[in-house]
């Protein structure tokens, strides 16, 4: 038998071995690693209304499936906390705030949370949240893209 045929038979055997459970051959598709995501600050989900907590969990699942990373940075607030945030805003201390905290905030009733992430991730999560019937602050004027709520009107 010529060396050409021996080589062809060897290649065919390697291919067959790869198909039946041996080592993968270069012609076999290699598994694609799942995208990696990191989610932080999940303690901010504590105390939220069940529907809002569920929205947070859906965002986590979606982020993991898409390889997106984000951090929860705010959830349930007391009325006193909300008023202090308003005072801070009004005095010019706006660190960590995209807009002036609302007088009638869904955070006080446990129907909202805020996250921080890249603009692309906020947009992807916001668009997903809208498909889930949620309110996304990225649609507000002025925009608050890190805000997610289950209360109509935000």
PDB file of N, CA, C and O in Angstrom, residues 45-125:
ATOM      1  N   UNK A  45     -31.387  43.669  46.759  1.00  0.00           N
ATOM      2  CA  UNK A  45     -32.686  43.081  46.410  1.00  0.00           C
ATOM      3  C   UNK A  45     -33.516  42.793  47.661  1.00  0.00           C
ATOM      4  O   UNK A  45     -34.725  42.618  47.575  1.00  0.00           O
ATOM      5  N   UNK A  46     -32.869  42.758  48.813  1.00  0.00           N
ATOM      6  CA  UNK A  46     -33.581  42.480  50.065  1.00  0.00           C
ATOM      7  C   UNK A  46     -34.632  43.558  50.325  1.00  0.00           C
ATOM      8  O   UNK A  46     -34.367  44.745  50.180  1.00  0.00           O
ATOM      9  N   UNK A  47     -35.813  43.131  50.709  1.00  0.00           N
ATOM     10  CA  UNK A  47     -36.883  44.051  51.080  1.00  0.00           C
ATOM     11  C   UNK A  47     -37.726  44.550  49.920  1.00  0.00           C
ATOM     12  O   UNK A  47     -38.698  45.272  50.141  1.00  0.00           O
ATOM     13  N   UNK A  48     -37.358  44.187  48.696  1.00  0.00           N
ATOM     14  CA  UNK A  48     -38.155  44.640  47.550  1.00  0.00           C
ATOM     15  C   UNK A  48     -39.460  43.859  47.461  1.00  0.00           C
ATOM     16  O   UNK A  48     -39.573  42.735  47.966  1.00  0.00           O
ATOM     17  N   UNK A  49     -40.443  44.456  46.823  1.00  0.00           N
ATOM     18  CA  UNK A  49     -41.705  43.775  46.564  1.00  0.00           C
ATOM     19  C   UNK A  49     -41.423  42.523  45.714  1.00  0.00           C
ATOM     20  O   UNK A  49     -40.473  42.499  44.919  1.00  0.00           O
ATOM     21  N   UNK A  50     -42.219  41.456  45.868  1.00  0.00           N
ATOM     22  CA  UNK A  50     -41.947  40.209  45.136  1.00  0.00           C
ATOM     23  C   UNK A  50     -41.778  40.394  43.626  1.00  0.00           C
ATOM     24  O   UNK A  50     -40.877  39.805  43.028  1.00  0.00           O
ATOM     25  N   UNK A  51     -42.608  41.197  43.002  1.00  0.00           N
ATOM     26  CA  UNK A  51     -42.516  41.397  41.561  1.00  0.00           C
ATOM     27  C   UNK A  51     -41.203  42.099  41.191  1.00  0.00           C
ATOM     28  O   UNK A  51     -40.573  41.793  40.182  1.00  0.00           O
ATOM     29  N   UNK A  52     -40.757  43.013  42.028  1.00  0.00           N
ATOM     30  CA  UNK A  52     -39.519  43.750  41.778  1.00  0.00           C
ATOM     31  C   UNK A  52     -38.314  42.854  42.037  1.00  0.00           C
ATOM     32  O   UNK A  52     -37.339  42.871  41.274  1.00  0.00           O
ATOM     33  N   UNK A  53     -38.378  42.056  43.086  1.00  0.00           N
ATOM     34  CA  UNK A  53     -37.328  41.075  43.355  1.00  0.00           C
ATOM     35  C   UNK A  53     -37.203  40.132  42.157  1.00  0.00           C
ATOM     36  O   UNK A  53     -36.098  39.841  41.697  1.00  0.00           O
ATOM     37  N   UNK A  54     -38.341  39.675  41.645  1.00  0.00           N
ATOM     38  CA  UNK A  54     -38.346  38.781  40.482  1.00  0.00           C
ATOM     39  C   UNK A  54     -37.700  39.444  39.272  1.00  0.00           C
ATOM     40  O   UNK A  54     -36.950  38.801  38.531  1.00  0.00           O
ATOM     41  N   UNK A  55     -37.973  40.726  39.060  1.00  0.00           N
ATOM     42  CA  UNK A  55     -37.340  41.449  37.960  1.00  0.00           C
ATOM     43  C   UNK A  55     -35.821  41.445  38.140  1.00  0.00           C
ATOM     44  O   UNK A  55     -35.077  41.210  37.190  1.00  0.00           O
ATOM     45  N   UNK A  56     -35.353  41.690  39.347  1.00  0.00           N
ATOM     46  CA  UNK A  56     -33.917  41.656  39.611  1.00  0.00           C
ATOM     47  C   UNK A  56     -33.319  40.301  39.278  1.00  0.00           C
ATOM     48  O   UNK A  56     -32.248  40.219  38.666  1.00  0.00           O
ATOM     49  N   UNK A  57     -34.014  39.229  39.644  1.00  0.00           N
ATOM     50  CA  UNK A  57     -33.525  37.884  39.352  1.00  0.00           C
ATOM     51  C   UNK A  57     -33.515  37.622  37.843  1.00  0.00           C
ATOM     52  O   UNK A  57     -32.596  36.986  37.317  1.00  0.00           O
ATOM     53  N   UNK A  58     -34.530  38.123  37.143  1.00  0.00           N
ATOM     54  CA  UNK A  58     -34.562  37.959  35.684  1.00  0.00           C
ATOM     55  C   UNK A  58     -33.393  38.698  35.028  1.00  0.00           C
ATOM     56  O   UNK A  58     -32.787  38.189  34.077  1.00  0.00           O
ATOM     57  N   UNK A  59     -33.071  39.884  35.538  1.00  0.00           N
ATOM     58  CA  UNK A  59     -31.926  40.617  34.992  1.00  0.00           C
ATOM     59  C   UNK A  59     -30.624  39.854  35.237  1.00  0.00           C
ATOM     60  O   UNK A  59     -29.753  39.814  34.366  1.00  0.00           O
ATOM     61  N   UNK A  60     -30.510  39.243  36.404  1.00  0.00           N
ATOM     62  CA  UNK A  60     -29.321  38.432  36.692  1.00  0.00           C
ATOM     63  C   UNK A  60     -29.224  37.275  35.706  1.00  0.00           C
ATOM     64  O   UNK A  60     -28.169  37.037  35.103  1.00  0.00           O
ATOM     65  N   UNK A  61     -30.317  36.541  35.522  1.00  0.00           N
ATOM     66  CA  UNK A  61     -30.313  35.407  34.589  1.00  0.00           C
ATOM     67  C   UNK A  61     -29.977  35.862  33.172  1.00  0.00           C
ATOM     68  O   UNK A  61     -29.177  35.226  32.481  1.00  0.00           O
ATOM     69  N   UNK A  62     -30.595  36.944  32.743  1.00  0.00           N
ATOM     70  CA  UNK A  62     -30.336  37.451  31.391  1.00  0.00           C
ATOM     71  C   UNK A  62     -28.875  37.878  31.256  1.00  0.00           C
ATOM     72  O   UNK A  62     -28.211  37.562  30.260  1.00  0.00           O
ATOM     73  N   UNK A  63     -28.367  38.585  32.253  1.00  0.00           N
ATOM     74  CA  UNK A  63     -26.971  39.029  32.207  1.00  0.00           C
ATOM     75  C   UNK A  63     -26.029  37.834  32.106  1.00  0.00           C
ATOM     76  O   UNK A  63     -25.086  37.848  31.306  1.00  0.00           O
ATOM     77  N   UNK A  64     -26.290  36.798  32.903  1.00  0.00           N
ATOM     78  CA  UNK A  64     -25.440  35.605  32.825  1.00  0.00           C
ATOM     79  C   UNK A  64     -25.495  34.982  31.431  1.00  0.00           C
ATOM     80  O   UNK A  64     -24.469  34.583  30.894  1.00  0.00           O
ATOM     81  N   UNK A  65     -26.678  34.922  30.843  1.00  0.00           N
ATOM     82  CA  UNK A  65     -26.810  34.302  29.514  1.00  0.00           C
ATOM     83  C   UNK A  65     -26.108  35.110  28.428  1.00  0.00           C
ATOM     84  O   UNK A  65     -25.728  34.560  27.404  1.00  0.00           O
ATOM     85  N   UNK A  66     -25.928  36.394  28.653  1.00  0.00           N
ATOM     86  CA  UNK A  66     -25.316  37.273  27.658  1.00  0.00           C
ATOM     87  C   UNK A  66     -23.870  37.651  27.992  1.00  0.00           C
ATOM     88  O   UNK A  66     -23.231  38.377  27.239  1.00  0.00           O
ATOM     89  N   UNK A  67     -23.381  37.192  29.133  1.00  0.00           N
ATOM     90  CA  UNK A  67     -22.025  37.536  29.541  1.00  0.00           C
ATOM     91  C   UNK A  67     -21.882  38.985  29.982  1.00  0.00           C
ATOM     92  O   UNK A  67     -20.817  39.580  29.851  1.00  0.00           O
ATOM     93  N   UNK A  68     -22.954  39.566  30.521  1.00  0.00           N
ATOM     94  CA  UNK A  68     -22.947  40.962  30.963  1.00  0.00           C
ATOM     95  C   UNK A  68     -22.677  41.043  32.464  1.00  0.00           C
ATOM     96  O   UNK A  68     -23.089  40.165  33.218  1.00  0.00           O
ATOM     97  N   UNK A  69     -22.035  42.104  32.888  1.00  0.00           N
ATOM     98  CA  UNK A  69     -21.740  42.316  34.301  1.00  0.00           C
ATOM     99  C   UNK A  69     -22.356  43.626  34.771  1.00  0.00           C
ATOM    100  O   UNK A  69     -22.400  44.600  34.017  1.00  0.00           O
ATOM    101  N   UNK A  70     -22.856  43.626  35.998  1.00  0.00           N
ATOM    102  CA  UNK A  70     -23.384  44.858  36.587  1.00  0.00           C
ATOM    103  C   UNK A  70     -23.413  44.723  38.091  1.00  0.00           C
ATOM    104  O   UNK A  70     -23.219  43.640  38.631  1.00  0.00           O
ATOM    105  N   UNK A  71     -23.654  45.834  38.764  1.00  0.00           N
ATOM    106  CA  UNK A  71     -23.788  45.870  40.219  1.00  0.00           C
ATOM    107  C   UNK A  71     -25.099  46.528  40.609  1.00  0.00           C
ATOM    108  O   UNK A  71     -25.451  47.573  40.054  1.00  0.00           O
ATOM    109  N   UNK A  72     -25.801  45.920  41.548  1.00  0.00           N
ATOM    110  CA  UNK A  72     -26.939  46.587  42.174  1.00  0.00           C
ATOM    111  C   UNK A  72     -26.353  47.637  43.110  1.00  0.00           C
ATOM    112  O   UNK A  72     -25.438  47.344  43.876  1.00  0.00           O
ATOM    113  N   UNK A  73     -26.872  48.860  43.054  1.00  0.00           N
ATOM    114  CA  UNK A  73     -26.325  49.924  43.903  1.00  0.00           C
ATOM    115  C   UNK A  73     -27.365  50.559  44.818  1.00  0.00           C
ATOM    116  O   UNK A  73     -27.017  51.338  45.691  1.00  0.00           O
ATOM    117  N   UNK A  74     -28.640  50.237  44.614  1.00  0.00           N
ATOM    118  CA  UNK A  74     -29.681  50.788  45.465  1.00  0.00           C
ATOM    119  C   UNK A  74     -30.944  49.963  45.312  1.00  0.00           C
ATOM    120  O   UNK A  74     -31.210  49.419  44.240  1.00  0.00           O
ATOM    121  N   UNK A  75     -31.706  49.890  46.374  1.00  0.00           N
ATOM    122  CA  UNK A  75     -32.973  49.163  46.345  1.00  0.00           C
ATOM    123  C   UNK A  75     -33.995  49.901  47.188  1.00  0.00           C
ATOM    124  O   UNK A  75     -34.252  51.082  46.972  1.00  0.00           O
ATOM    125  N   UNK A  76     -34.519  49.198  48.177  1.00  0.00           N
ATOM    126  CA  UNK A  76     -35.494  49.790  49.095  1.00  0.00           C
ATOM    127  C   UNK A  76     -34.837  50.911  49.896  1.00  0.00           C
ATOM    128  O   UNK A  76     -33.727  50.766  50.396  1.00  0.00           O
ATOM    129  N   UNK A  77     -35.536  52.044  49.976  1.00  0.00           N
ATOM    130  CA  UNK A  77     -35.066  53.180  50.779  1.00  0.00           C
ATOM    131  C   UNK A  77     -36.177  53.622  51.711  1.00  0.00           C
ATOM    132  O   UNK A  77     -37.352  53.571  51.354  1.00  0.00           O
ATOM    133  N   UNK A  78     -35.782  54.132  52.862  1.00  0.00           N
ATOM    134  CA  UNK A  78     -36.771  54.745  53.746  1.00  0.00           C
ATOM    135  C   UNK A  78     -37.095  56.137  53.197  1.00  0.00           C
ATOM    136  O   UNK A  78     -36.340  56.701  52.397  1.00  0.00           O
ATOM    137  N   UNK A  79     -38.184  56.691  53.651  1.00  0.00           N
ATOM    138  CA  UNK A  79     -38.548  58.050  53.253  1.00  0.00           C
ATOM    139  C   UNK A  79     -37.469  59.033  53.701  1.00  0.00           C
ATOM    140  O   UNK A  79     -37.128  59.966  52.962  1.00  0.00           O
ATOM    141  N   UNK A  80     -36.901  58.814  54.886  1.00  0.00           N
ATOM    142  CA  UNK A  80     -35.816  59.686  55.367  1.00  0.00           C
ATOM    143  C   UNK A  80     -34.591  59.610  54.449  1.00  0.00           C
ATOM    144  O   UNK A  80     -33.978  60.635  54.152  1.00  0.00           O
ATOM    145  N   UNK A  81     -34.239  58.404  54.012  1.00  0.00           N
ATOM    146  CA  UNK A  81     -33.107  58.259  53.089  1.00  0.00           C
ATOM    147  C   UNK A  81     -33.386  58.986  51.774  1.00  0.00           C
ATOM    148  O   UNK A  81     -32.507  59.650  51.223  1.00  0.00           O
ATOM    149  N   UNK A  82     -34.605  58.858  51.296  1.00  0.00           N
ATOM    150  CA  UNK A  82     -34.970  59.512  50.038  1.00  0.00           C
ATOM    151  C   UNK A  82     -34.868  61.029  50.172  1.00  0.00           C
ATOM    152  O   UNK A  82     -34.325  61.702  49.299  1.00  0.00           O
ATOM    153  N   UNK A  83     -35.379  61.545  51.270  1.00  0.00           N
ATOM    154  CA  UNK A  83     -35.321  62.998  51.494  1.00  0.00           C
ATOM    155  C   UNK A  83     -33.883  63.487  51.623  1.00  0.00           C
ATOM    156  O   UNK A  83     -33.542  64.565  51.137  1.00  0.00           O
ATOM    157  N   UNK A  84     -33.020  62.699  52.285  1.00  0.00           N
ATOM    158  CA  UNK A  84     -31.619  63.083  52.414  1.00  0.00           C
ATOM    159  C   UNK A  84     -30.944  63.110  51.041  1.00  0.00           C
ATOM    160  O   UNK A  84     -30.146  64.007  50.751  1.00  0.00           O
ATOM    161  N   UNK A  85     -31.278  62.161  50.192  1.00  0.00           N
ATOM    162  CA  UNK A  85     -30.718  62.146  48.837  1.00  0.00           C
ATOM    163  C   UNK A  85     -31.177  63.376  48.052  1.00  0.00           C
ATOM    164  O   UNK A  85     -30.396  63.969  47.306  1.00  0.00           O
ATOM    165  N   UNK A  86     -32.425  63.780  48.252  1.00  0.00           N
ATOM    166  CA  UNK A  86     -32.929  64.994  47.598  1.00  0.00           C
ATOM    167  C   UNK A  86     -32.173  66.223  48.105  1.00  0.00           C
ATOM    168  O   UNK A  86     -31.786  67.087  47.306  1.00  0.00           O
ATOM    169  N   UNK A  87     -31.961  66.295  49.419  1.00  0.00           N
ATOM    170  CA  UNK A  87     -31.220  67.430  49.989  1.00  0.00           C
ATOM    171  C   UNK A  87     -29.798  67.475  49.439  1.00  0.00           C
ATOM    172  O   UNK A  87     -29.281  68.545  49.121  1.00  0.00           O
ATOM    173  N   UNK A  88     -29.172  66.299  49.348  1.00  0.00           N
ATOM    174  CA  UNK A  88     -27.819  66.242  48.784  1.00  0.00           C
ATOM    175  C   UNK A  88     -27.810  66.780  47.353  1.00  0.00           C
ATOM    176  O   UNK A  88     -26.949  67.584  46.991  1.00  0.00           O
ATOM    177  N   UNK A  89     -28.759  66.341  46.565  1.00  0.00           N
ATOM    178  CA  UNK A  89     -28.850  66.796  45.169  1.00  0.00           C
ATOM    179  C   UNK A  89     -29.014  68.318  45.119  1.00  0.00           C
ATOM    180  O   UNK A  89     -28.330  69.018  44.385  1.00  0.00           O
ATOM    181  N   UNK A  90     -29.979  68.795  45.907  1.00  0.00           N
ATOM    182  CA  UNK A  90     -30.297  70.231  45.896  1.00  0.00           C
ATOM    183  C   UNK A  90     -29.124  71.101  46.361  1.00  0.00           C
ATOM    184  O   UNK A  90     -28.986  72.242  45.925  1.00  0.00           O
ATOM    185  N   UNK A  91     -28.260  70.540  47.224  1.00  0.00           N
ATOM    186  CA  UNK A  91     -27.101  71.299  47.705  1.00  0.00           C
ATOM    187  C   UNK A  91     -25.888  71.153  46.774  1.00  0.00           C
ATOM    188  O   UNK A  91     -24.834  71.711  47.059  1.00  0.00           O
ATOM    189  N   UNK A  92     -26.055  70.398  45.693  1.00  0.00           N
ATOM    190  CA  UNK A  92     -24.967  70.225  44.736  1.00  0.00           C
ATOM    191  C   UNK A  92     -24.161  68.956  44.919  1.00  0.00           C
ATOM    192  O   UNK A  92     -23.272  68.659  44.133  1.00  0.00           O
ATOM    193  N   UNK A  93     -24.449  68.189  45.946  1.00  0.00           N
ATOM    194  CA  UNK A  93     -23.771  66.908  46.171  1.00  0.00           C
ATOM    195  C   UNK A  93     -24.508  65.827  45.392  1.00  0.00           C
ATOM    196  O   UNK A  93     -25.440  65.225  45.897  1.00  0.00           O
ATOM    197  N   UNK A  94     -24.090  65.586  44.169  1.00  0.00           N
ATOM    198  CA  UNK A  94     -24.814  64.683  43.273  1.00  0.00           C
ATOM    199  C   UNK A  94     -24.060  63.397  42.987  1.00  0.00           C
ATOM    200  O   UNK A  94     -24.368  62.694  42.035  1.00  0.00           O
ATOM    201  N   UNK A  95     -23.086  63.092  43.819  1.00  0.00           N
ATOM    202  CA  UNK A  95     -22.286  61.885  43.625  1.00  0.00           C
ATOM    203  C   UNK A  95     -23.175  60.647  43.592  1.00  0.00           C
ATOM    204  O   UNK A  95     -23.999  60.433  44.479  1.00  0.00           O
ATOM    205  N   UNK A  96     -23.021  59.852  42.542  1.00  0.00           N
ATOM    206  CA  UNK A  96     -23.770  58.607  42.409  1.00  0.00           C
ATOM    207  C   UNK A  96     -25.204  58.767  41.962  1.00  0.00           C
ATOM    208  O   UNK A  96     -25.942  57.783  41.900  1.00  0.00           O
ATOM    209  N   UNK A  97     -25.627  59.977  41.634  1.00  0.00           N
ATOM    210  CA  UNK A  97     -27.012  60.220  41.233  1.00  0.00           C
ATOM    211  C   UNK A  97     -27.064  60.692  39.782  1.00  0.00           C
ATOM    212  O   UNK A  97     -26.340  61.616  39.405  1.00  0.00           O
ATOM    213  N   UNK A  98     -27.926  60.071  38.987  1.00  0.00           N
ATOM    214  CA  UNK A  98     -28.089  60.479  37.591  1.00  0.00           C
ATOM    215  C   UNK A  98     -29.101  61.611  37.467  1.00  0.00           C
ATOM    216  O   UNK A  98     -28.989  62.464  36.590  1.00  0.00           O
ATOM    217  N   UNK A  99     -30.107  61.592  38.323  1.00  0.00           N
ATOM    218  CA  UNK A  99     -31.164  62.614  38.330  1.00  0.00           C
ATOM    219  C   UNK A  99     -31.540  62.897  39.781  1.00  0.00           C
ATOM    220  O   UNK A  99     -31.183  62.144  40.687  1.00  0.00           O
ATOM    221  N   UNK A 100     -32.302  63.968  39.994  1.00  0.00           N
ATOM    222  CA  UNK A 100     -32.767  64.279  41.343  1.00  0.00           C
ATOM    223  C   UNK A 100     -33.737  63.195  41.805  1.00  0.00           C
ATOM    224  O   UNK A 100     -34.674  62.840  41.095  1.00  0.00           O
ATOM    225  N   UNK A 101     -33.526  62.627  42.986  1.00  0.00           N
ATOM    226  CA  UNK A 101     -34.447  61.611  43.493  1.00  0.00           C
ATOM    227  C   UNK A 101     -35.878  62.150  43.563  1.00  0.00           C
ATOM    228  O   UNK A 101     -36.116  63.280  43.982  1.00  0.00           O
ATOM    229  N   UNK A 102     -36.811  61.333  43.132  1.00  0.00           N
ATOM    230  CA  UNK A 102     -38.216  61.734  43.029  1.00  0.00           C
ATOM    231  C   UNK A 102     -38.876  61.927  44.394  1.00  0.00           C
ATOM    232  O   UNK A 102     -38.489  61.289  45.380  1.00  0.00           O
ATOM    233  N   UNK A 103     -39.884  62.793  44.420  1.00  0.00           N
ATOM    234  CA  UNK A 103     -40.666  62.988  45.640  1.00  0.00           C
ATOM    235  C   UNK A 103     -41.465  61.735  45.974  1.00  0.00           C
ATOM    236  O   UNK A 103     -41.624  61.369  47.125  1.00  0.00           O
ATOM    237  N   UNK A 104     -41.999  61.087  44.953  1.00  0.00           N
ATOM    238  CA  UNK A 104     -42.838  59.907  45.127  1.00  0.00           C
ATOM    239  C   UNK A 104     -42.104  58.700  44.534  1.00  0.00           C
ATOM    240  O   UNK A 104     -42.524  58.135  43.536  1.00  0.00           O
ATOM    241  N   UNK A 105     -40.992  58.316  45.145  1.00  0.00           N
ATOM    242  CA  UNK A 105     -40.098  57.304  44.590  1.00  0.00           C
ATOM    243  C   UNK A 105     -40.606  55.879  44.787  1.00  0.00           C
ATOM    244  O   UNK A 105     -41.059  55.500  45.864  1.00  0.00           O
ATOM    245  N   UNK A 106     -40.460  55.094  43.738  1.00  0.00           N
ATOM    246  CA  UNK A 106     -40.775  53.663  43.821  1.00  0.00           C
ATOM    247  C   UNK A 106     -39.780  52.931  44.718  1.00  0.00           C
ATOM    248  O   UNK A 106     -40.048  51.815  45.159  1.00  0.00           O
ATOM    249  N   UNK A 107     -38.637  53.551  45.006  1.00  0.00           N
ATOM    250  CA  UNK A 107     -37.681  52.938  45.932  1.00  0.00           C
ATOM    251  C   UNK A 107     -38.277  52.859  47.336  1.00  0.00           C
ATOM    252  O   UNK A 107     -38.025  51.889  48.065  1.00  0.00           O
ATOM    253  N   UNK A 108     -39.054  53.856  47.738  1.00  0.00           N
ATOM    254  CA  UNK A 108     -39.617  53.908  49.089  1.00  0.00           C
ATOM    255  C   UNK A 108     -40.652  52.809  49.291  1.00  0.00           C
ATOM    256  O   UNK A 108     -40.820  52.313  50.410  1.00  0.00           O
ATOM    257  N   UNK A 109     -41.303  52.381  48.222  1.00  0.00           N
ATOM    258  CA  UNK A 109     -42.305  51.308  48.319  1.00  0.00           C
ATOM    259  C   UNK A 109     -41.732  49.942  47.953  1.00  0.00           C
ATOM    260  O   UNK A 109     -42.472  48.957  47.918  1.00  0.00           O
ATOM    261  N   UNK A 110     -40.429  49.868  47.680  1.00  0.00           N
ATOM    262  CA  UNK A 110     -39.797  48.590  47.337  1.00  0.00           C
ATOM    263  C   UNK A 110     -40.092  48.127  45.927  1.00  0.00           C
ATOM    264  O   UNK A 110     -40.008  46.932  45.632  1.00  0.00           O
ATOM    265  N   UNK A 111     -40.431  49.077  45.064  1.00  0.00           N
ATOM    266  CA  UNK A 111     -40.784  48.723  43.685  1.00  0.00           C
ATOM    267  C   UNK A 111     -39.723  49.154  42.671  1.00  0.00           C
ATOM    268  O   UNK A 111     -40.002  49.195  41.476  1.00  0.00           O
ATOM    269  N   UNK A 112     -38.507  49.454  43.141  1.00  0.00           N
ATOM    270  CA  UNK A 112     -37.451  49.888  42.222  1.00  0.00           C
ATOM    271  C   UNK A 112     -36.085  49.545  42.780  1.00  0.00           C
ATOM    272  O   UNK A 112     -35.904  49.394  43.986  1.00  0.00           O
ATOM    273  N   UNK A 113     -35.136  49.415  41.868  1.00  0.00           N
ATOM    274  CA  UNK A 113     -33.731  49.275  42.233  1.00  0.00           C
ATOM    275  C   UNK A 113     -32.904  49.970  41.163  1.00  0.00           C
ATOM    276  O   UNK A 113     -33.389  50.241  40.058  1.00  0.00           O
ATOM    277  N   UNK A 114     -31.669  50.274  41.523  1.00  0.00           N
ATOM    278  CA  UNK A 114     -30.729  50.901  40.596  1.00  0.00           C
ATOM    279  C   UNK A 114     -29.525  49.994  40.430  1.00  0.00           C
ATOM    280  O   UNK A 114     -29.130  49.293  41.372  1.00  0.00           O
ATOM    281  N   UNK A 115     -28.938  50.047  39.234  1.00  0.00           N
ATOM    282  CA  UNK A 115     -27.724  49.284  38.966  1.00  0.00           C
ATOM    283  C   UNK A 115     -26.694  50.199  38.315  1.00  0.00           C
ATOM    284  O   UNK A 115     -27.038  51.266  37.787  1.00  0.00           O
ATOM    285  N   UNK A 116     -25.442  49.779  38.368  1.00  0.00           N
ATOM    286  CA  UNK A 116     -24.392  50.469  37.621  1.00  0.00           C
ATOM    287  C   UNK A 116     -23.771  49.462  36.661  1.00  0.00           C
ATOM    288  O   UNK A 116     -23.612  48.282  37.000  1.00  0.00           O
ATOM    289  N   UNK A 117     -23.469  49.935  35.467  1.00  0.00           N
ATOM    290  CA  UNK A 117     -22.877  49.089  34.427  1.00  0.00           C
ATOM    291  C   UNK A 117     -22.442  49.995  33.284  1.00  0.00           C
ATOM    292  O   UNK A 117     -22.722  51.204  33.302  1.00  0.00           O
ATOM    293  N   UNK A 118     -21.809  49.402  32.297  1.00  0.00           N
ATOM    294  CA  UNK A 118     -21.442  50.173  31.109  1.00  0.00           C
ATOM    295  C   UNK A 118     -22.713  50.612  30.383  1.00  0.00           C
ATOM    296  O   UNK A 118     -23.789  50.026  30.574  1.00  0.00           O
ATOM    297  N   UNK A 119     -22.592  51.627  29.554  1.00  0.00           N
ATOM    298  CA  UNK A 119     -23.751  52.125  28.798  1.00  0.00           C
ATOM    299  C   UNK A 119     -24.364  51.020  27.934  1.00  0.00           C
ATOM    300  O   UNK A 119     -25.588  50.892  27.861  1.00  0.00           O
ATOM    301  N   UNK A 120     -23.521  50.210  27.312  1.00  0.00           N
ATOM    302  CA  UNK A 120     -24.036  49.128  26.473  1.00  0.00           C
ATOM    303  C   UNK A 120     -24.802  48.093  27.293  1.00  0.00           C
ATOM    304  O   UNK A 120     -25.853  47.608  26.877  1.00  0.00           O
ATOM    305  N   UNK A 121     -24.269  47.767  28.468  1.00  0.00           N
ATOM    306  CA  UNK A 121     -24.946  46.797  29.330  1.00  0.00           C
ATOM    307  C   UNK A 121     -26.256  47.367  29.855  1.00  0.00           C
ATOM    308  O   UNK A 121     -27.280  46.670  29.871  1.00  0.00           O
ATOM    309  N   UNK A 122     -26.259  48.638  30.273  1.00  0.00           N
ATOM    310  CA  UNK A 122     -27.508  49.258  30.733  1.00  0.00           C
ATOM    311  C   UNK A 122     -28.559  49.224  29.630  1.00  0.00           C
ATOM    312  O   UNK A 122     -29.732  48.931  29.890  1.00  0.00           O
ATOM    313  N   UNK A 123     -28.150  49.513  28.413  1.00  0.00           N
ATOM    314  CA  UNK A 123     -29.093  49.497  27.297  1.00  0.00           C
ATOM    315  C   UNK A 123     -29.643  48.091  27.053  1.00  0.00           C
ATOM    316  O   UNK A 123     -30.852  47.913  26.889  1.00  0.00           O
ATOM    317  N   UNK A 124     -28.765  47.093  27.048  1.00  0.00           N
ATOM    318  CA  UNK A 124     -29.205  45.715  26.824  1.00  0.00           C
ATOM    319  C   UNK A 124     -30.158  45.258  27.929  1.00  0.00           C
ATOM    320  O   UNK A 124     -31.213  44.662  27.649  1.00  0.00           O
ATOM    321  N   UNK A 125     -29.802  45.533  29.183  1.00  0.00           N
ATOM    322  CA  UNK A 125     -30.667  45.139  30.300  1.00  0.00           C
ATOM    323  C   UNK A 125     -31.973  45.920  30.289  1.00  0.00           C
ATOM    324  O   UNK A 125     -33.038  45.371  30.600  1.00  0.00           O
TER     325      UNK A 125
END
